Amino acid sequence: MVVECWKICSNLERSFGWLMKLPNTCRQLLLTVLTEQAQNAQQLHERIQSSSMDAKLEALKDLASLSRDVTFAQEFINLDGISLLTQMVESGTERYQKLQKIMKPCFGDMLSFTLTAFVELMDHGIVSWDTFSVAFIKKIASFVNKSAIDISILQRSLAILESMVLNSHDLYQKVAQEITIGQLIPHLQGSDQEIQTYTIAVINALFLKAPDDRRQEMANILAQKQLRSIILTHVIRAQRAINNEMAHQLYVLQVLTFNLLEDRMMTKMDPQDQAQRDIIFELRRIAFDAESEPNNSSGSMEKRKSMYTRDYKKLGFINHVNPAMDFTQTPPGMLALDNMLYFAKHHQDAYIRIVLENSSREDKHECPFGRSSIELTKMLCEILKVGELPSETCNDFHPMFFTHDRSFEEFFCICIQLLNKTWKEMRATSEDFNKVMQVVKEQVMRALTTKPSSLDQFKSKLQNLSYTEILKIRQSERMNQEDFQSRPILELKEKIQPEILELIKQQRLNRLVEGTCFRKLNARRRQDKFWYCRLSPNHKVLHYGDLEESPQGEVPHDSLQDKLPVADIKAVVTGKDCPHMKEKGALKQNKEVLELAFSILYDSNCQLNFIAPDKHEYCIWTDGLNALLGKDMMSDLTRNDLDTLLSMEIKLRLLDLENIQIPDAPPPIPKEPSNYDFVYDCN
């Protein structure tokens, strides 16, 4: 055992050059830790096979706790511990179930600790998910399918199924055979938000890994089972706050649902396809139903073509003769035509009003419905990022999209009416088309940021964002960002900029001294593992280490077991250049994760990898690390802070402050009044 520990220590030395620099006492301490973990693994491997139920239960409880440590996990897995746990789940539970009537609490706890240990061990990524048998999958699925099961067992089982689906195509097929949406729905109707979160995560995993030809079929099943209304009632509108993980899973479901539109968005219209041409005829029929069809004579055929061309022009198509050609550009492809037909059928009065209203205007002042619908559909797809994979860190779901089965189409219907309204408010002409689209995009984006709870509330928000209001907002923002460009001001800026940059640098370093809690993202994105990193007060050493839970406040240096001298840092890399973004299976295809990733390179082939919790922390840490290395701080946050502080400093220096003493400290807060028996008359 000691020899094996020395081998592990030697491997660590080759991987981490800083170990070679440690004093003998520190290296001896590391060896002691490794030896202890190896002994723990061996002892627990034996204890969980005990014939005593009490001893086995206590051993499994210890195993569930220790499995979070990667060193222990490696040792336990080397003893074929994963196989032992799966055998206990497959066959052991059958034996324990016979005793369940008299030992029900013991059985539930035993199985819960077994599954917890299994989840923790697999999260380290040491063992492949492809190694598990159908019997094990069936057993885990059976726990999910039971109507009455211990909450902790259900939670672990859902987590295991999610990981199986996400990490193995073969296992996806097997899990999909064992679990149906109908069996998962009851778990969403309970009151436990964590179970609801894991349930939606499994649904998302099945949705994400389903073959293209199965996704629409699965979406139809979700619609039949009324998943959307169940989530709206029991999750979104439940009388409790939605936590970050639930928000993320709702966001993923929202993205996957909208991604079903990608096929239509990327499908060009075939001008020779009569069924597709009939949709355009239907648009014309609904708008101009009063027209009677002429007879089928040669002269009547010419009249018919002339009438169709005139009507297609009124409908706002670019190609009046053959409007099918307008839908050959992708995106938005056929999705735009689908939206137009939905609007014409489900909001017929508004559709007819818009078409007839614009056809009665002068040519240059009409808002072309056809062209507008095509460009608006494309814009809405860009806003909702249709076709993009969901982010691993985003929680940006919109409750209003869960209030209607055809939420995208309804979204379009609201926005096309907004576009027509804004066109009139701007008194736009055909040359102003792109300007109108920019204003509409701003109106939609600003309304979405308020997170309206329903489509009606979204519509109400847009009513308050008229073109006049947008102009006021723009003017206000311009004034707030006012930048004096005269030569004396520019010279003053240049003079005080180094002082401001030094202030920003000190703020960044102070934030690094405070430290940040980073989450560990694994294949299941279970964000229950944390690690903390902070800079020493003398700016000489980075202290870091794993945590059991998210800390409340700062973490003391002495509780962080690992150190990295700043002098050993060779470089700081970001995005695609990070080693953990180049690894196989990494989240490198995800734009949001790439934007939050950075790594510290030190010694030879050694690195410390980070994924920041948000863009602000990413900027703080990359700026701070660059400042430590004597490099420029280049983040967007630094540029914004520099602009803000420069503007404030210049405005202060330009104030007429003659004979006015600016205090060094803020004025004291006045004492509270002796009583509150007073009234302020607003009149």
XYZ file of C-alpha atoms in Angstrom:
683
model
C 0.000 0.000 0.000
C 2.813 2.408 0.899
C 4.563 1.624 -2.385
C 1.375 2.474 -4.301
C 1.090 5.758 -2.429
C 4.677 6.616 -3.322
C 3.772 5.955 -6.980
C 0.820 8.326 -6.704
C 3.052 10.934 -5.094
C 5.605 10.532 -7.898
C 2.906 10.952 -10.533
C 1.704 14.106 -8.809
C 5.268 15.410 -8.779
C 5.524 14.912 -12.506
C 2.175 16.678 -13.018
C 2.705 19.464 -10.504
C 6.223 20.831 -10.458
C 5.551 22.877 -7.361
C 5.517 19.668 -5.293
C 9.242 19.329 -5.911
C 9.737 22.676 -4.195
C 7.847 21.687 -1.053
C 9.832 21.065 2.126
C 10.272 17.448 3.187
C 7.725 17.886 5.987
C 5.047 18.986 3.499
C 5.824 16.117 1.158
C 5.648 13.717 4.069
C 2.278 15.189 5.033
C 1.010 14.636 1.492
C 2.200 11.036 1.607
C 0.366 10.588 4.908
C -2.862 11.911 3.379
C -2.567 9.581 0.381
C -1.854 6.610 2.621
C -4.838 7.483 4.812
C -7.191 7.683 1.842
C -5.964 4.340 0.500
C -6.545 2.743 3.892
C -10.004 4.317 4.139
C -10.910 2.928 0.723
C -9.761 -0.577 1.645
C -11.585 -0.531 4.978
C -14.835 0.783 3.518
C -14.669 -1.748 0.678
C -14.677 -4.460 3.321
C -17.184 -2.821 5.669
C -19.931 -2.349 3.058
C -19.872 -6.129 2.530
C -20.525 -6.781 6.208
C -23.307 -9.219 7.101
C -24.476 -6.840 9.825
C -27.131 -4.421 8.586
C -26.137 -1.751 11.096
C -22.455 -2.000 10.175
C -23.277 -1.933 6.460
C -25.499 1.132 6.903
C -22.800 3.019 8.789
C -20.188 2.055 6.179
C -22.362 3.242 3.297
C -22.980 6.517 5.109
C -19.213 7.055 5.431
C -18.697 6.054 1.800
C -21.261 8.608 0.593
C -19.365 11.333 2.466
C -15.808 10.351 1.480
C -16.612 9.751 -2.199
C -16.566 13.486 -2.846
C -12.766 13.401 -2.452
C -11.091 12.537 -5.770
C -8.101 10.811 -4.139
C -10.344 8.520 -2.107
C -12.573 7.961 -5.159
C -9.615 6.835 -7.258
C -8.519 4.367 -4.575
C -12.020 2.979 -4.080
C -12.594 2.629 -7.833
C -9.262 0.797 -8.157
C -10.700 -1.786 -5.749
C -13.565 -2.323 -8.232
C -15.845 -0.407 -5.885
C -18.215 0.801 -8.620
C -19.002 -2.783 -9.636
C -19.644 -3.677 -6.002
C -22.136 -0.808 -5.629
C -23.988 -1.692 -8.841
C -24.255 -5.316 -7.707
C -25.690 -4.143 -4.395
C -28.289 -2.054 -6.270
C -29.161 -4.838 -8.740
C -29.341 -7.822 -6.412
C -28.881 -6.508 -2.896
C -32.089 -4.524 -2.918
C -34.070 -7.690 -3.693
C -32.753 -9.289 -0.518
C -33.342 -6.155 1.543
C -36.870 -5.755 0.264
C -37.827 -8.941 2.042
C -36.889 -7.185 5.277
C -38.483 -3.915 4.250
C -41.652 -4.384 6.290
C -39.738 -4.604 9.534
C -36.716 -2.472 8.525
C -38.190 0.090 6.153
C -36.184 3.120 7.420
C -32.965 1.093 7.370
C -33.603 -0.129 3.826
C -34.380 3.361 2.541
C -31.291 4.893 4.134
C -29.065 2.071 2.904
C -30.198 2.414 -0.683
C -30.008 6.207 -0.475
C -26.393 6.154 0.751
C -25.485 3.551 -1.906
C -26.881 5.702 -4.734
C -25.321 8.870 -3.264
C -21.884 7.233 -3.171
C -22.381 5.992 -6.736
C -23.288 9.487 -7.989
C -20.322 11.105 -6.234
C -17.853 8.524 -7.564
C -19.139 8.804 -11.137
C -18.999 12.602 -11.025
C -15.200 12.451 -10.934
C -15.212 11.147 -14.535
C -12.878 8.238 -13.791
C -15.227 5.465 -14.982
C -17.095 5.414 -18.302
C -20.891 5.344 -18.202
C -20.957 2.784 -21.034
C -19.947 -0.016 -18.657
C -23.321 -0.486 -16.925
C -25.722 -3.341 -17.537
C -29.347 -3.251 -18.628
C -30.298 -4.788 -15.258
C -28.797 -1.793 -13.433
C -30.631 0.661 -15.692
C -33.925 -1.179 -15.179
C -33.409 -1.115 -11.425
C -32.723 2.650 -11.348
C -35.696 3.283 -13.652
C -37.920 1.211 -11.360
C -37.187 3.589 -8.474
C -38.340 6.524 -10.623
C -41.450 4.721 -11.807
C -42.633 3.843 -8.296
C -45.486 5.984 -7.026
C -44.217 5.932 -3.446
C -40.451 6.085 -2.956
C -38.101 7.811 -0.554
C -37.305 11.358 -1.731
C -33.532 10.922 -1.513
C -33.665 7.659 -3.510
C -35.827 9.306 -6.173
C -33.485 12.291 -6.378
C -30.358 10.139 -6.841
C -32.107 7.899 -9.349
C -33.157 10.860 -11.484
C -29.613 12.231 -11.339
C -28.189 8.879 -12.478
C -30.645 8.620 -15.373
C -29.790 12.152 -16.507
C -26.068 11.351 -16.503
C -26.624 8.113 -18.402
C -28.558 9.900 -21.140
C -26.080 12.795 -21.446
C -22.938 10.667 -21.419
C -23.777 7.672 -23.581
C -25.771 7.258 -26.786
C -26.310 3.549 -26.072
C -27.583 4.280 -22.590
C -29.920 6.938 -23.993
C -31.631 4.256 -26.057
C -31.984 1.966 -23.044
C -33.190 4.688 -20.666
C -35.718 5.929 -23.249
C -37.194 2.422 -23.336
C -37.561 2.289 -19.556
C -38.782 5.827 -18.803
C -41.739 7.612 -20.388
C -42.810 11.218 -20.057
C -46.053 10.041 -18.488
C -44.088 8.377 -15.681
C -42.122 11.567 -15.004
C -45.091 13.965 -14.973
C -46.312 13.060 -11.442
C -42.948 14.105 -9.991
C -43.554 17.624 -11.349
C -46.900 17.851 -9.576
C -45.356 17.450 -6.124
C -44.140 20.210 -3.841
C -40.421 19.336 -3.682
C -38.602 21.790 -5.987
C -35.419 19.716 -6.030
C -37.303 16.660 -7.326
C -39.023 18.882 -9.896
C -35.620 20.216 -10.976
C -34.154 16.735 -11.448
C -37.272 15.626 -13.313
C -37.100 18.499 -15.797
C -33.352 17.803 -16.137
C -34.120 14.207 -17.208
C -36.757 15.434 -19.688
C -34.250 17.943 -21.082
C -31.572 15.249 -21.396
C -33.950 12.933 -23.290
C -34.998 15.861 -25.487
C -31.398 16.957 -26.158
C -30.074 13.495 -27.054
C -33.081 12.360 -29.087
C -32.375 11.825 -32.818
C -33.645 14.606 -35.062
C -36.545 12.496 -36.337
C -37.651 11.742 -32.752
C -37.583 15.256 -31.299
C -40.792 16.471 -32.914
C -42.507 13.251 -31.889
C -41.299 13.777 -28.330
C -42.515 17.404 -28.427
C -45.954 16.155 -29.467
C -45.968 13.745 -26.510
C -45.009 16.605 -24.178
C -47.918 18.631 -25.579
C -50.347 15.700 -25.140
C -49.248 15.262 -21.527
C -49.753 19.030 -20.971
C -46.200 19.401 -19.664
C -46.196 23.154 -20.274
C -49.325 23.829 -18.220
C -48.135 21.517 -15.431
C -44.795 23.357 -15.217
C -46.596 26.702 -15.287
C -48.965 25.710 -12.484
C -46.721 23.644 -10.205
C -43.313 25.266 -10.786
C -43.398 28.783 -12.219
C -46.542 29.971 -10.408
C -45.984 27.964 -7.239
C -45.856 29.991 -4.033
C -42.059 29.849 -3.696
C -38.980 31.366 -5.276
C -37.361 29.565 -8.199
C -33.743 28.651 -7.404
C -30.889 29.013 -9.901
C -30.760 25.358 -10.930
C -34.487 25.227 -11.609
C -34.215 28.493 -13.580
C -31.441 26.904 -15.654
C -33.480 23.786 -16.412
C -36.490 25.899 -17.429
C -34.180 27.930 -19.668
C -32.846 24.717 -21.273
C -36.384 23.444 -21.875
C -37.305 26.813 -23.402
C -34.287 26.699 -25.751
C -34.889 23.071 -26.781
C -38.543 23.845 -27.477
C -37.699 26.833 -29.675
C -34.995 24.804 -31.436
C -37.781 22.661 -32.896
C -38.381 25.671 -35.159
C -34.914 25.365 -36.671
C -35.994 22.879 -39.347
C -38.657 25.244 -40.715
C -36.329 28.221 -40.250
C -33.694 26.584 -42.469
C -36.146 25.208 -45.062
C -36.372 27.167 -48.310
C -39.700 27.430 -50.055
C -40.015 25.426 -53.246
C -41.738 27.745 -55.743
C -43.036 24.646 -57.592
C -44.615 23.070 -54.491
C -48.364 23.578 -54.834
C -49.075 22.937 -51.127
C -46.673 25.704 -50.149
C -48.065 28.033 -52.810
C -51.550 27.386 -51.434
C -50.489 28.992 -48.141
C -49.765 32.241 -50.005
C -53.121 31.937 -51.778
C -54.752 31.526 -48.367
C -53.113 34.718 -47.100
C -54.501 36.550 -50.088
C -57.964 34.984 -49.690
C -58.278 35.984 -46.025
C -57.193 39.561 -46.732
C -59.239 40.134 -49.907
C -62.125 37.682 -49.500
C -64.643 40.038 -51.193
C -63.010 39.563 -54.591
C -64.852 37.098 -56.831
C -63.028 34.619 -59.033
C -63.205 35.380 -62.800
C -64.104 32.747 -65.384
C -61.430 30.466 -66.826
C -61.181 32.124 -70.233
C -57.841 33.243 -71.639
C -58.809 36.838 -71.032
C -59.904 36.015 -67.501
C -56.568 34.287 -66.873
C -54.766 37.512 -67.691
C -57.098 39.433 -65.389
C -56.503 36.873 -62.651
C -52.715 37.225 -62.923
C -53.031 40.998 -62.873
C -55.311 40.853 -59.832
C -52.972 38.452 -57.991
C -49.983 40.680 -58.723
C -51.867 43.703 -57.404
C -52.915 41.835 -54.240
C -49.440 40.469 -53.589
C -48.144 44.015 -53.821
C -50.741 45.078 -51.239
C -49.625 42.179 -49.021
C -46.149 43.687 -49.049
C -44.178 40.998 -50.877
C -40.986 42.035 -52.639
C -41.655 39.759 -55.615
C -45.185 40.692 -56.694
C -45.349 38.167 -59.550
C -44.070 35.141 -57.629
C -44.029 35.854 -53.856
C -42.758 32.318 -53.202
C -39.308 33.657 -54.095
C -39.412 35.852 -50.963
C -39.149 32.720 -48.801
C -36.062 31.193 -50.396
C -33.671 32.930 -47.994
C -32.685 31.053 -44.836
C -33.101 31.988 -42.120
C -36.082 32.538 -41.730
C -37.219 30.295 -44.603
C -40.656 28.715 -44.271
C -40.941 29.740 -40.616
C -41.859 33.273 -41.708
C -44.698 31.973 -43.889
C -45.914 29.765 -41.011
C -46.053 32.835 -38.754
C -47.923 34.885 -41.336
C -50.537 32.170 -41.809
C -50.955 31.756 -38.022
C -51.463 35.516 -37.647
C -53.963 35.593 -40.508
C -56.013 32.704 -39.083
C -55.836 33.329 -35.316
C -55.795 37.135 -35.322
C -57.780 37.686 -38.481
C -59.176 41.127 -37.653
C -55.731 42.521 -36.828
C -54.285 40.902 -39.967
C -56.936 42.349 -42.291
C -56.664 45.770 -40.642
C -52.877 45.916 -41.101
C -53.007 44.774 -44.736
C -55.853 47.071 -45.779
C -54.529 50.000 -43.770
C -51.173 49.867 -45.521
C -52.560 49.150 -48.966
C -54.537 52.405 -48.748
C -51.430 54.513 -48.071
C -49.058 55.994 -50.571
C -46.553 53.451 -51.833
C -43.593 55.028 -50.067
C -45.412 55.198 -46.700
C -46.894 51.705 -46.613
C -45.479 49.199 -44.113
C -44.974 46.086 -46.296
C -46.552 43.223 -44.329
C -44.784 40.445 -46.244
C -41.285 41.911 -46.071
C -41.829 43.003 -42.448
C -42.962 39.524 -41.406
C -39.938 37.875 -42.992
C -37.433 40.258 -41.387
C -39.264 40.195 -38.042
C -39.223 36.387 -37.930
C -35.495 36.426 -38.604
C -34.967 39.014 -35.865
C -37.027 37.083 -33.285
C -35.036 33.925 -34.063
C -31.827 35.860 -33.406
C -33.167 37.259 -30.119
C -34.237 33.802 -28.904
C -31.121 32.154 -30.421
C -33.130 29.528 -32.274
C -30.825 26.709 -33.373
C -28.122 27.329 -30.757
C -27.289 24.850 -28.018
C -28.374 25.889 -24.516
C -25.728 27.525 -22.350
C -24.331 25.601 -19.387
C -24.503 28.661 -17.147
C -27.534 30.662 -18.306
C -30.711 30.959 -16.178
C -32.515 33.346 -18.527
C -35.927 31.739 -18.988
C -39.057 33.772 -19.759
C -42.223 32.758 -17.884
C -44.457 34.149 -20.632
C -43.297 31.452 -23.082
C -44.791 28.803 -20.777
C -48.265 30.387 -20.880
C -49.230 29.306 -24.409
C -48.810 26.159 -26.522
C -47.906 28.289 -29.560
C -45.847 30.870 -27.714
C -43.462 31.709 -30.571
C -46.317 32.327 -32.984
C -48.129 34.497 -30.408
C -44.853 36.325 -29.768
C -44.666 37.057 -33.487
C -48.281 38.240 -33.616
C -47.670 40.785 -30.863
C -44.448 42.005 -32.456
C -45.827 42.375 -35.994
C -48.552 44.646 -34.622
C -45.882 46.555 -32.712
C -43.880 46.958 -35.917
C -46.874 48.405 -37.749
C -47.570 50.787 -34.839
C -43.935 51.931 -34.667
C -43.857 52.433 -38.449
C -46.771 54.866 -38.162
C -45.255 56.653 -35.152
C -42.000 57.146 -37.062
C -43.899 58.227 -40.196
C -41.499 55.933 -41.975
C -41.015 55.433 -45.687
C -39.587 52.410 -47.491
C -36.089 53.912 -47.121
C -36.513 53.825 -43.318
C -37.236 50.091 -43.162
C -33.964 49.118 -41.434
C -34.287 51.989 -38.946
C -37.771 50.819 -37.993
C -36.501 47.266 -37.503
C -33.745 48.544 -35.193
C -36.268 50.449 -33.074
C -38.583 47.418 -32.905
C -35.679 45.217 -31.816
C -34.839 47.681 -29.050
C -38.483 47.787 -27.935
C -38.699 43.982 -27.815
C -35.370 43.575 -26.018
C -36.217 46.187 -23.385
C -39.629 44.587 -22.764
C -38.073 41.117 -22.430
C -35.573 42.301 -19.814
C -38.511 43.032 -17.466
C -39.397 39.284 -17.536
C -43.166 39.690 -18.105
C -45.136 36.822 -16.592
C -47.572 36.545 -19.506
C -47.925 37.491 -23.146
C -50.549 40.081 -22.201
C -48.105 41.671 -19.777
C -45.448 41.670 -22.512
C -47.894 43.426 -24.808
C -48.597 45.991 -22.085
C -44.869 46.655 -21.625
C -44.549 47.311 -25.361
C -47.422 49.787 -25.233
C -45.351 51.870 -22.804
C -42.293 51.691 -25.071
C -43.528 53.865 -27.899
C -41.128 55.396 -30.395
C -41.274 58.671 -28.458
C -40.313 56.855 -25.246
C -37.420 55.098 -27.009
C -36.132 58.480 -28.164
C -36.296 59.788 -24.583
C -34.410 56.750 -23.291
C -31.744 57.120 -25.969
C -31.359 60.817 -25.210
C -31.030 60.127 -21.504
C -28.412 57.436 -22.108
C -26.451 59.741 -24.397
C -26.428 62.442 -21.738
C -25.265 59.979 -19.095
C -22.456 58.847 -21.378
C -21.584 62.363 -22.438
C -17.961 62.653 -23.345
C -16.298 66.037 -23.741
C -14.040 66.032 -26.782
C -12.439 69.482 -26.572
C -8.647 69.607 -26.455
C -8.320 70.852 -22.826
C -10.646 68.088 -21.647
C -8.704 65.447 -23.583
C -5.464 66.708 -22.030
C -7.018 66.575 -18.575
C -8.191 63.029 -19.269
C -4.721 61.978 -20.321
C -3.268 63.480 -17.153
C -5.601 61.799 -14.667
C -6.013 58.446 -16.478
C -2.959 56.746 -14.845
C -4.340 57.676 -11.423
C -7.723 56.162 -12.287
C -6.143 52.991 -13.693
C -4.144 52.544 -10.491
C -7.379 52.907 -8.511
C -9.039 50.229 -10.663
C -5.994 47.982 -10.276
C -6.130 48.236 -6.492
C -9.849 47.457 -6.522
C -9.234 44.333 -8.632
C -6.454 43.120 -6.347
C -8.589 43.774 -3.268
C -11.330 41.642 -4.816
C -8.840 38.837 -5.445
C -7.775 39.058 -1.804
C -11.426 38.645 -0.787
C -11.624 35.625 -3.088
C -14.388 33.992 -5.109
C -16.317 30.739 -4.864
C -16.258 28.868 -8.168
C -18.588 26.035 -9.118
C -17.432 22.760 -10.581
C -19.420 21.974 -13.719
C -19.580 18.306 -14.689
C -21.433 16.444 -17.414
C -24.729 16.631 -15.500
C -24.200 20.245 -14.522
C -25.079 19.422 -10.940
C -23.782 22.547 -9.288
C -23.318 21.188 -5.789
C -19.514 21.129 -5.748
C -17.513 24.245 -4.999
C -13.947 25.420 -4.766
C -12.582 28.706 -3.534
C -9.620 30.775 -4.649
C -8.175 33.944 -3.111
C -4.998 36.010 -3.181
C -2.898 36.435 -0.072
C -2.881 39.969 1.460
C 0.753 40.436 0.406
C -0.158 39.525 -3.198
C 2.472 36.745 -3.249
C 0.417 33.520 -3.211
C -2.893 32.204 -4.531
C -4.672 29.957 -2.012
C -7.309 27.532 -3.289
C -9.158 24.378 -2.294
C -12.406 22.412 -2.444
C -15.430 23.234 -0.282
C -18.303 21.074 0.882
C -20.869 23.826 0.315
C -21.184 27.387 -0.883
C -19.533 29.625 1.736
C -21.206 32.468 3.572
C -18.627 35.251 3.327
C -14.873 34.918 2.957
C -13.023 31.627 3.423
C -9.890 31.839 5.659
C -6.528 31.195 4.002
C -5.635 28.391 6.382
C -8.698 26.373 5.335
C -7.562 26.330 1.697
C -5.117 23.457 1.372
C -3.432 24.290 -1.963
C -1.094 27.158 -2.858
C 0.335 28.641 -6.029
C 3.096 31.278 -5.770
C 2.393 34.256 -8.034
C 6.062 34.194 -9.080
C 5.478 30.769 -10.692
C 2.681 32.015 -12.968
C 3.809 32.050 -16.594
C 0.666 33.291 -18.333
C -3.095 33.730 -18.146
C -5.112 32.431 -21.099
C -8.826 32.767 -21.838
C -11.575 31.186 -23.950
C -10.519 28.652 -26.567
C -6.894 28.845 -25.458
C -7.754 27.308 -22.065
C -6.636 23.681 -21.629
C -9.995 22.641 -20.157
C -11.771 24.036 -23.227
C -9.589 21.880 -25.501
C -10.284 18.616 -23.705
C -12.457 16.020 -25.353
C -16.039 16.456 -24.307
C -15.391 19.925 -22.901
C -18.015 22.645 -23.164
C -16.011 24.294 -25.907
C -18.938 24.579 -28.309
C -20.857 26.654 -25.824
C -20.271 30.351 -26.390
C -21.301 31.431 -22.885
C -18.936 28.986 -21.164
C -16.082 29.959 -23.466
C -16.607 33.588 -22.486
C -16.278 32.697 -18.785
C -13.287 30.342 -19.014
C -9.722 31.284 -18.080
C -6.632 29.375 -16.964
C -3.420 30.097 -15.075
C -0.399 28.407 -16.665
C 2.577 27.694 -14.435
C 5.728 25.558 -14.497
C 5.734 23.027 -17.346
C 2.376 21.701 -18.562
C 0.615 22.709 -15.341
C -2.513 24.805 -15.116
C -5.250 25.970 -12.787
C -8.564 26.085 -14.660
C -11.496 28.385 -13.913
C -15.054 28.922 -15.147
C -16.235 32.200 -13.633
C -19.754 32.339 -12.136
C -20.584 35.359 -14.300
C -19.058 37.917 -16.666
C -18.356 40.402 -13.862
C -16.244 37.905 -11.867
C -14.489 36.847 -15.074
C -13.414 40.443 -15.702
C -12.369 40.937 -12.055
C -10.125 37.862 -12.073
C -8.573 38.287 -15.520
C -7.864 41.948 -14.750
C -6.432 41.132 -11.340
C -4.213 38.344 -12.644
C -2.933 40.514 -15.485
C -2.211 43.288 -12.974
C -0.194 40.822 -10.865
C 1.825 39.923 -13.967
C 2.408 43.593 -14.821
C 0.190 43.473 -17.915
C -2.577 45.805 -19.038
C -6.140 45.229 -17.834
C -8.104 44.808 -21.062
C -11.571 43.693 -19.960
C -14.856 45.388 -20.856
C -15.388 46.053 -17.162
C -12.133 48.000 -16.935
C -13.077 50.096 -19.951
C -16.496 50.843 -18.465
C -15.041 51.648 -15.031
C -12.396 53.859 -16.595
C -14.984 55.776 -18.629
C -17.278 56.188 -15.616
C -14.576 57.281 -13.189
C -12.933 59.597 -15.719
C -16.271 61.234 -16.469
C -17.034 61.690 -12.769
C -13.574 63.052 -12.004
C -13.671 65.512 -14.900
C -17.145 66.757 -13.960
C -16.023 67.248 -10.363
C -12.966 69.207 -11.459
C -15.067 71.386 -13.741
C -17.551 72.326 -11.022
C -17.479 75.864 -9.712
C -16.143 75.010 -6.242
C -14.502 78.280 -5.283
C -14.563 78.745 -1.493
C -16.361 75.395 -1.118
C -14.649 72.815 1.052
C -15.233 69.230 -0.080
C -15.265 66.979 3.011
C -12.939 63.993 3.131
C -15.576 61.863 4.852
C -19.301 61.527 4.142
C -21.600 63.566 6.414
C -22.931 61.733 9.482
C -26.348 60.126 9.339
C -28.786 62.288 11.333
C -30.468 60.881 14.410
C -33.912 59.409 14.103
C -36.771 61.792 15.025
C -38.218 61.506 18.518
C -41.517 60.405 16.990
C -43.100 59.803 13.634
C -46.324 61.729 14.306
C -46.033 64.000 11.329
C -47.666 64.189 7.931
C -46.303 65.535 4.672
C -49.033 67.215 2.674
C -48.351 66.560 -1.011
C -50.807 69.326 -1.936
